mmCIF file of N, CA, C and O in Angstrom:
data_model
loop_
_atom_site.group_PDB
_atom_site.id
_atom_site.type_symbol
_atom_site.label_atom_id
_atom_site.label_comp_id
_atom_site.label_asym_id
_atom_site.label_seq_id
_atom_site.Cartn_x
_atom_site.Cartn_y
_atom_site.Cartn_z
ATOM 1 N N MET A 1 -18.567 -2.627 2.587
ATOM 2 C CA MET A 1 -17.192 -3.071 2.707
ATOM 3 C C MET A 1 -16.293 -1.840 2.704
ATOM 4 O O MET A 1 -16.301 -1.064 1.775
ATOM 5 N N GLY A 2 -15.494 -1.653 3.746
ATOM 6 C CA GLY A 2 -14.587 -0.521 3.844
ATOM 7 C C GLY A 2 -13.254 -0.821 3.194
ATOM 8 O O GLY A 2 -12.977 -1.936 2.772
ATOM 9 N N ALA A 3 -12.425 0.206 3.135
ATOM 10 C CA ALA A 3 -11.104 0.043 2.512
ATOM 11 C C ALA A 3 -10.286 -1.031 3.219
ATOM 12 O O ALA A 3 -9.492 -1.711 2.601
ATOM 13 N N GLY A 4 -10.483 -1.202 4.528
ATOM 14 C CA GLY A 4 -9.736 -2.210 5.275
ATOM 15 C C GLY A 4 -10.052 -3.628 4.823
ATOM 16 O O GLY A 4 -9.261 -4.537 5.012
ATOM 17 N N ASP A 5 -11.230 -3.808 4.207
ATOM 18 C CA ASP A 5 -11.647 -5.124 3.733
ATOM 19 C C ASP A 5 -11.195 -5.401 2.310
ATOM 20 O O ASP A 5 -11.441 -6.476 1.794
ATOM 21 N N GLU A 6 -10.554 -4.444 1.671
ATOM 22 C CA GLU A 6 -10.277 -4.566 0.247
ATOM 23 C C GLU A 6 -8.827 -4.894 -0.068
ATOM 24 O O GLU A 6 -8.373 -4.693 -1.193
ATOM 25 N N TRP A 7 -8.095 -5.457 0.875
ATOM 26 C CA TRP A 7 -6.695 -5.796 0.641
ATOM 27 C C TRP A 7 -6.536 -6.754 -0.524
ATOM 28 O O TRP A 7 -5.545 -6.724 -1.229
ATOM 29 N N TRP A 8 -7.513 -7.595 -0.749
ATOM 30 C CA TRP A 8 -7.452 -8.603 -1.802
ATOM 31 C C TRP A 8 -7.417 -7.984 -3.191
ATOM 32 O O TRP A 8 -7.023 -8.636 -4.156
ATOM 33 N N ARG A 9 -7.776 -6.706 -3.324
ATOM 34 C CA ARG A 9 -7.729 -6.035 -4.630
ATOM 35 C C ARG A 9 -6.303 -5.714 -5.072
ATOM 36 O O ARG A 9 -6.070 -5.448 -6.237
ATOM 37 N N LEU A 10 -5.379 -5.726 -4.133
ATOM 38 C CA LEU A 10 -4.003 -5.339 -4.438
ATOM 39 C C LEU A 10 -3.194 -6.520 -4.968
ATOM 40 O O LEU A 10 -3.371 -7.644 -4.520
ATOM 41 N N THR A 11 -2.293 -6.212 -5.894
ATOM 42 C CA THR A 11 -1.355 -7.240 -6.332
ATOM 43 C C THR A 11 -0.340 -7.456 -5.212
ATOM 44 O O THR A 11 -0.217 -6.638 -4.299
ATOM 45 N N ALA A 12 0.410 -8.525 -5.308
ATOM 46 C CA ALA A 12 1.433 -8.803 -4.298
ATOM 47 C C ALA A 12 2.448 -7.666 -4.238
ATOM 48 O O ALA A 12 2.854 -7.234 -3.157
ATOM 49 N N ARG A 13 2.847 -7.141 -5.386
ATOM 50 C CA ARG A 13 3.826 -6.057 -5.428
ATOM 51 C C ARG A 13 3.239 -4.778 -4.825
ATOM 52 O O ARG A 13 3.911 -4.080 -4.068
ATOM 53 N N GLU A 14 1.993 -4.463 -5.141
ATOM 54 C CA GLU A 14 1.351 -3.283 -4.549
ATOM 55 C C GLU A 14 1.305 -3.413 -3.033
ATOM 56 O O GLU A 14 1.566 -2.445 -2.313
ATOM 57 N N PHE A 15 0.993 -4.606 -2.552
ATOM 58 C CA PHE A 15 0.923 -4.813 -1.115
ATOM 59 C C PHE A 15 2.295 -4.620 -0.469
ATOM 60 O O PHE A 15 2.407 -4.033 0.606
ATOM 61 N N MET A 16 3.353 -5.092 -1.141
ATOM 62 C CA MET A 16 4.716 -4.887 -0.619
ATOM 63 C C MET A 16 5.034 -3.396 -0.531
ATOM 64 O O MET A 16 5.626 -2.947 0.453
ATOM 65 N N VAL A 17 4.648 -2.651 -1.557
ATOM 66 C CA VAL A 17 4.889 -1.206 -1.562
ATOM 67 C C VAL A 17 4.127 -0.549 -0.417
ATOM 68 O O VAL A 17 4.673 0.284 0.316
ATOM 69 N N VAL A 18 2.882 -0.927 -0.216
ATOM 70 C CA VAL A 18 2.069 -0.382 0.876
ATOM 71 C C VAL A 18 2.724 -0.658 2.224
ATOM 72 O O VAL A 18 2.808 0.231 3.085
ATOM 73 N N GLU A 19 3.197 -1.857 2.411
ATOM 74 C CA GLU A 19 3.847 -2.217 3.671
ATOM 75 C C GLU A 19 5.065 -1.328 3.939
ATOM 76 O O GLU A 19 5.281 -0.865 5.062
ATOM 77 N N LEU A 20 5.842 -1.053 2.907
ATOM 78 C CA LEU A 20 7.028 -0.216 3.073
ATOM 79 C C LEU A 20 6.661 1.256 3.270
ATOM 80 O O LEU A 20 7.330 1.965 4.026
ATOM 81 N N VAL A 21 5.591 1.714 2.648
ATOM 82 C CA VAL A 21 5.093 3.073 2.898
ATOM 83 C C VAL A 21 4.704 3.192 4.368
ATOM 84 O O VAL A 21 5.028 4.176 5.035
ATOM 85 N N ALA A 22 4.024 2.170 4.879
ATOM 86 C CA ALA A 22 3.590 2.182 6.283
ATOM 87 C C ALA A 22 4.780 2.203 7.241
ATOM 88 O O ALA A 22 4.664 2.710 8.358
ATOM 89 N N LYS A 23 5.925 1.694 6.792
ATOM 90 C CA LYS A 23 7.132 1.728 7.618
ATOM 91 C C LYS A 23 7.859 3.065 7.502
ATOM 92 O O LYS A 23 8.881 3.270 8.159
ATOM 93 N N GLY A 24 7.347 3.953 6.643
ATOM 94 C CA GLY A 24 7.912 5.292 6.542
ATOM 95 C C GLY A 24 8.960 5.486 5.459
ATOM 96 O O GLY A 24 9.607 6.536 5.411
ATOM 97 N N LEU A 25 9.121 4.522 4.571
ATOM 98 C CA LEU A 25 10.118 4.647 3.512
ATOM 99 C C LEU A 25 9.640 5.585 2.407
ATOM 100 O O LEU A 25 8.438 5.672 2.130
ATOM 101 N N THR A 26 10.584 6.257 1.776
ATOM 102 C CA THR A 26 10.285 7.114 0.629
ATOM 103 C C THR A 26 10.172 6.238 -0.621
ATOM 104 O O THR A 26 10.574 5.064 -0.615
ATOM 105 N N ASN A 27 9.659 6.818 -1.708
ATOM 106 C CA ASN A 27 9.575 6.067 -2.962
ATOM 107 C C ASN A 27 10.946 5.589 -3.403
ATOM 108 O O ASN A 27 11.101 4.465 -3.865
ATOM 109 N N ARG A 28 11.945 6.443 -3.273
ATOM 110 C CA ARG A 28 13.300 6.074 -3.689
ATOM 111 C C ARG A 28 13.827 4.906 -2.833
ATOM 112 O O ARG A 28 14.456 3.984 -3.350
ATOM 113 N N GLN A 29 13.567 4.932 -1.524
ATOM 114 C CA GLN A 29 14.005 3.842 -0.647
ATOM 115 C C GLN A 29 13.276 2.539 -0.981
ATOM 116 O O GLN A 29 13.874 1.470 -0.995
ATOM 117 N N ILE A 30 11.980 2.648 -1.233
ATOM 118 C CA ILE A 30 11.187 1.471 -1.615
ATOM 119 C C ILE A 30 11.728 0.893 -2.923
ATOM 120 O O ILE A 30 11.911 -0.321 -3.051
ATOM 121 N N ALA A 31 11.994 1.773 -3.871
ATOM 122 C CA ALA A 31 12.525 1.339 -5.168
ATOM 123 C C ALA A 31 13.835 0.574 -4.978
ATOM 124 O O ALA A 31 14.024 -0.489 -5.580
ATOM 125 N N GLY A 32 14.705 1.092 -4.138
ATOM 126 C CA GLY A 32 15.975 0.421 -3.885
ATOM 127 C C GLY A 32 15.799 -0.945 -3.262
ATOM 128 O O GLY A 32 16.486 -1.902 -3.628
ATOM 129 N N GLN A 33 14.866 -1.053 -2.328
ATOM 130 C CA GLN A 33 14.642 -2.341 -1.657
ATOM 131 C C GLN A 33 14.031 -3.377 -2.583
ATOM 132 O O GLN A 33 14.324 -4.559 -2.478
ATOM 133 N N LEU A 34 13.145 -2.925 -3.474
ATOM 134 C CA LEU A 34 12.423 -3.872 -4.321
ATOM 135 C C LEU A 34 13.020 -4.013 -5.717
ATOM 136 O O LEU A 34 12.503 -4.790 -6.531
ATOM 137 N N GLY A 35 14.071 -3.267 -6.007
ATOM 138 C CA GLY A 35 14.692 -3.351 -7.326
ATOM 139 C C GLY A 35 13.837 -2.746 -8.425
ATOM 140 O O GLY A 35 13.791 -3.253 -9.545
ATOM 141 N N LEU A 36 13.144 -1.672 -8.097
ATOM 142 C CA LEU A 36 12.273 -0.974 -9.040
ATOM 143 C C LEU A 36 12.769 0.447 -9.232
ATOM 144 O O LEU A 36 13.625 0.911 -8.489
ATOM 145 N N SER A 37 12.174 1.159 -10.178
ATOM 146 C CA SER A 37 12.455 2.586 -10.288
ATOM 147 C C SER A 37 11.486 3.339 -9.371
ATOM 148 O O SER A 37 10.415 2.821 -9.023
ATOM 149 N N ALA A 38 11.855 4.543 -8.985
ATOM 150 C CA ALA A 38 10.966 5.367 -8.159
ATOM 151 C C ALA A 38 9.666 5.655 -8.910
ATOM 152 O O ALA A 38 8.594 5.743 -8.301
ATOM 153 N N HIS A 39 9.751 5.776 -10.233
ATOM 154 C CA HIS A 39 8.548 6.008 -11.047
ATOM 155 C C HIS A 39 7.591 4.814 -10.948
ATOM 156 O O HIS A 39 6.374 4.990 -10.828
ATOM 157 N N THR A 40 8.131 3.607 -10.976
ATOM 158 C CA THR A 40 7.290 2.405 -10.857
ATOM 159 C C THR A 40 6.625 2.356 -9.487
ATOM 160 O O THR A 40 5.442 2.008 -9.377
ATOM 161 N N VAL A 41 7.343 2.721 -8.449
ATOM 162 C CA VAL A 41 6.766 2.763 -7.100
ATOM 163 C C VAL A 41 5.614 3.769 -7.077
ATOM 164 O O VAL A 41 4.534 3.480 -6.547
ATOM 165 N N ALA A 42 5.824 4.947 -7.672
ATOM 166 C CA ALA A 42 4.767 5.963 -7.715
ATOM 167 C C ALA A 42 3.543 5.438 -8.463
ATOM 168 O O ALA A 42 2.399 5.688 -8.049
ATOM 169 N N THR A 43 3.769 4.690 -9.534
ATOM 170 C CA THR A 43 2.652 4.100 -10.290
ATOM 171 C C THR A 43 1.898 3.091 -9.430
ATOM 172 O O THR A 43 0.662 3.076 -9.418
ATOM 173 N N HIS A 44 2.619 2.250 -8.699
ATOM 174 C CA HIS A 44 1.961 1.294 -7.790
ATOM 175 C C HIS A 44 1.110 2.050 -6.769
ATOM 176 O O HIS A 44 -0.019 1.645 -6.479
ATOM 177 N N LEU A 45 1.641 3.132 -6.222
ATOM 178 C CA LEU A 45 0.892 3.895 -5.219
ATOM 179 C C LEU A 45 -0.343 4.555 -5.829
ATOM 180 O O LEU A 45 -1.399 4.615 -5.182
ATOM 181 N N ASP A 46 -0.244 5.030 -7.061
ATOM 182 C CA ASP A 46 -1.425 5.584 -7.749
ATOM 183 C C ASP A 46 -2.510 4.520 -7.876
ATOM 184 O O ASP A 46 -3.689 4.781 -7.623
ATOM 185 N N ARG A 47 -2.117 3.322 -8.244
ATOM 186 C CA ARG A 47 -3.086 2.221 -8.391
ATOM 187 C C ARG A 47 -3.686 1.826 -7.057
ATOM 188 O O ARG A 47 -4.883 1.535 -6.973
ATOM 189 N N VAL A 48 -2.867 1.802 -6.020
ATOM 190 C CA VAL A 48 -3.369 1.484 -4.676
ATOM 191 C C VAL A 48 -4.411 2.516 -4.253
ATOM 192 O O VAL A 48 -5.491 2.157 -3.768
ATOM 193 N N ARG A 49 -4.097 3.794 -4.445
ATOM 194 C CA ARG A 49 -5.054 4.848 -4.074
ATOM 195 C C ARG A 49 -6.358 4.689 -4.842
ATOM 196 O O ARG A 49 -7.443 4.813 -4.269
ATOM 197 N N ASP A 50 -6.268 4.391 -6.138
ATOM 198 C CA ASP A 50 -7.480 4.190 -6.940
ATOM 199 C C ASP A 50 -8.279 2.987 -6.454
ATOM 200 O O ASP A 50 -9.493 3.068 -6.297
ATOM 201 N N LYS A 51 -7.611 1.876 -6.227
ATOM 202 C CA LYS A 51 -8.301 0.647 -5.821
ATOM 203 C C LYS A 51 -8.958 0.763 -4.457
ATOM 204 O O LYS A 51 -10.023 0.182 -4.224
ATOM 205 N N LEU A 52 -8.324 1.481 -3.544
ATOM 206 C CA LEU A 52 -8.829 1.556 -2.169
ATOM 207 C C LEU A 52 -9.594 2.835 -1.884
ATOM 208 O O LEU A 52 -10.123 3.015 -0.788
ATOM 209 N N GLY A 53 -9.653 3.745 -2.849
ATOM 210 C CA GLY A 53 -10.379 4.998 -2.656
ATOM 211 C C GLY A 53 -9.689 5.921 -1.666
ATOM 212 O O GLY A 53 -10.354 6.655 -0.934
ATOM 213 N N LEU A 54 -8.361 5.878 -1.642
ATOM 214 C CA LEU A 54 -7.592 6.710 -0.722
ATOM 215 C C LEU A 54 -6.977 7.867 -1.496
ATOM 216 O O LEU A 54 -6.850 7.814 -2.713
ATOM 217 N N ARG A 55 -6.561 8.919 -0.756
ATOM 218 C CA ARG A 55 -6.060 10.101 -1.435
ATOM 219 C C ARG A 55 -4.606 10.432 -1.135
ATOM 220 O O ARG A 55 -4.007 11.213 -1.848
ATOM 221 N N SER A 56 -4.065 9.853 -0.082
ATOM 222 C CA SER A 56 -2.712 10.273 0.308
ATOM 223 C C SER A 56 -1.889 9.090 0.804
ATOM 224 O O SER A 56 -2.412 8.024 1.142
ATOM 225 N N ARG A 57 -0.604 9.337 0.884
ATOM 226 C CA ARG A 57 0.348 8.371 1.431
ATOM 227 C C ARG A 57 0.023 8.074 2.900
ATOM 228 O O ARG A 57 0.118 6.931 3.350
ATOM 229 N N THR A 58 -0.368 9.107 3.626
ATOM 230 C CA THR A 58 -0.746 8.932 5.032
ATOM 231 C C THR A 58 -1.950 8.009 5.159
ATOM 232 O O THR A 58 -1.974 7.117 6.021
ATOM 233 N N GLN A 59 -2.942 8.190 4.296
ATOM 234 C CA GLN A 59 -4.113 7.315 4.336
ATOM 235 C C GLN A 59 -3.730 5.870 4.017
ATOM 236 O O GLN A 59 -4.281 4.941 4.609
ATOM 237 N N ILE A 60 -2.793 5.694 3.103
ATOM 238 C CA ILE A 60 -2.327 4.338 2.782
ATOM 239 C C ILE A 60 -1.695 3.700 4.017
ATOM 240 O O ILE A 60 -1.980 2.554 4.358
ATOM 241 N N ALA A 61 -0.835 4.453 4.699
ATOM 242 C CA ALA A 61 -0.177 3.930 5.901
ATOM 243 C C ALA A 61 -1.204 3.608 6.991
ATOM 244 O O ALA A 61 -1.110 2.573 7.654
ATOM 245 N N LEU A 62 -2.179 4.479 7.170
ATOM 246 C CA LEU A 62 -3.222 4.227 8.166
ATOM 247 C C LEU A 62 -4.065 3.013 7.792
ATOM 248 O O LEU A 62 -4.420 2.196 8.650
ATOM 249 N N TRP A 63 -4.375 2.873 6.511
ATOM 250 C CA TRP A 63 -5.127 1.705 6.040
ATOM 251 C C TRP A 63 -4.366 0.430 6.382
ATOM 252 O O TRP A 63 -4.936 -0.522 6.896
ATOM 253 N N PHE A 64 -3.063 0.430 6.087
ATOM 254 C CA PHE A 64 -2.251 -0.751 6.376
ATOM 255 C C PHE A 64 -2.233 -1.036 7.880
ATOM 256 O O PHE A 64 -2.359 -2.183 8.293
ATOM 257 N N GLY A 65 -2.083 0.005 8.685
ATOM 258 C CA GLY A 65 -2.055 -0.168 10.135
ATOM 259 C C GLY A 65 -3.351 -0.773 10.665
ATOM 260 O O GLY A 65 -3.326 -1.674 11.510
ATOM 261 N N ARG A 66 -4.484 -0.304 10.151
ATOM 262 C CA ARG A 66 -5.786 -0.860 10.566
ATOM 263 C C ARG A 66 -5.911 -2.309 10.111
ATOM 264 O O ARG A 66 -6.343 -3.174 10.866
ATOM 265 N N ARG A 67 -5.521 -2.559 8.883
ATOM 266 C CA ARG A 67 -5.621 -3.897 8.331
ATOM 267 C C ARG A 67 -4.727 -4.862 9.110
ATOM 268 O O ARG A 67 -5.116 -5.949 9.447
ATOM 269 N N ASP A 68 -3.526 -4.386 9.413
ATOM 270 C CA ASP A 68 -2.560 -5.216 10.150
ATOM 271 C C ASP A 68 -3.061 -5.504 11.564
ATOM 272 O O ASP A 68 -2.940 -6.614 12.054
ATOM 273 N N SER A 69 -3.630 -4.503 12.239
ATOM 274 C CA SER A 69 -4.098 -4.719 13.606
ATOM 275 C C SER A 69 -5.344 -5.604 13.638
ATOM 276 O O SER A 69 -5.514 -6.397 14.550
ATOM 277 N N GLU A 70 -6.216 -5.493 12.618
ATOM 278 C CA GLU A 70 -7.391 -6.356 12.552
ATOM 279 C C GLU A 70 -6.988 -7.808 12.316
ATOM 280 O O GLU A 70 -7.605 -8.720 12.831
ATOM 281 N N ALA A 71 -5.928 -8.010 11.538
ATOM 282 C CA ALA A 71 -5.475 -9.372 11.234
ATOM 283 C C ALA A 71 -4.908 -10.056 12.471
ATOM 284 O O ALA A 71 -4.931 -11.275 12.573
ATOM 285 N N SER A 72 -4.409 -9.286 13.435
ATOM 286 C CA SER A 72 -3.796 -9.891 14.612
ATOM 287 C C SER A 72 -4.792 -10.132 15.748
ATOM 288 O O SER A 72 -4.443 -10.713 16.754
ATOM 289 N N VAL A 73 -6.053 -9.719 15.552
ATOM 290 C CA VAL A 73 -7.067 -9.948 16.589
ATOM 291 C C VAL A 73 -7.561 -11.385 16.445
ATOM 292 O O VAL A 73 -7.939 -11.822 15.361
ATOM 293 N N PRO A 74 -7.563 -12.151 17.564
ATOM 294 C CA PRO A 74 -7.999 -13.556 17.479
ATOM 295 C C PRO A 74 -9.468 -13.711 17.176
ATOM 296 O O PRO A 74 -10.282 -12.933 17.459
#
């Protein structure tokens, strides 16, 4: 099972943060949109990286892009 198959490991809030990272938002922008602190956003991203075995923000965005494109295939 690859990281693309592990979306179910994320909480709803973590998934929202991932989606906004994939759209190119900074932690501060994400925090503003979700009503969180930038520190809380960073904590969510740390947990996402741990759960999915990823190392960077770029990998998170790429993971989301792959997951999103796989979901749209009939």
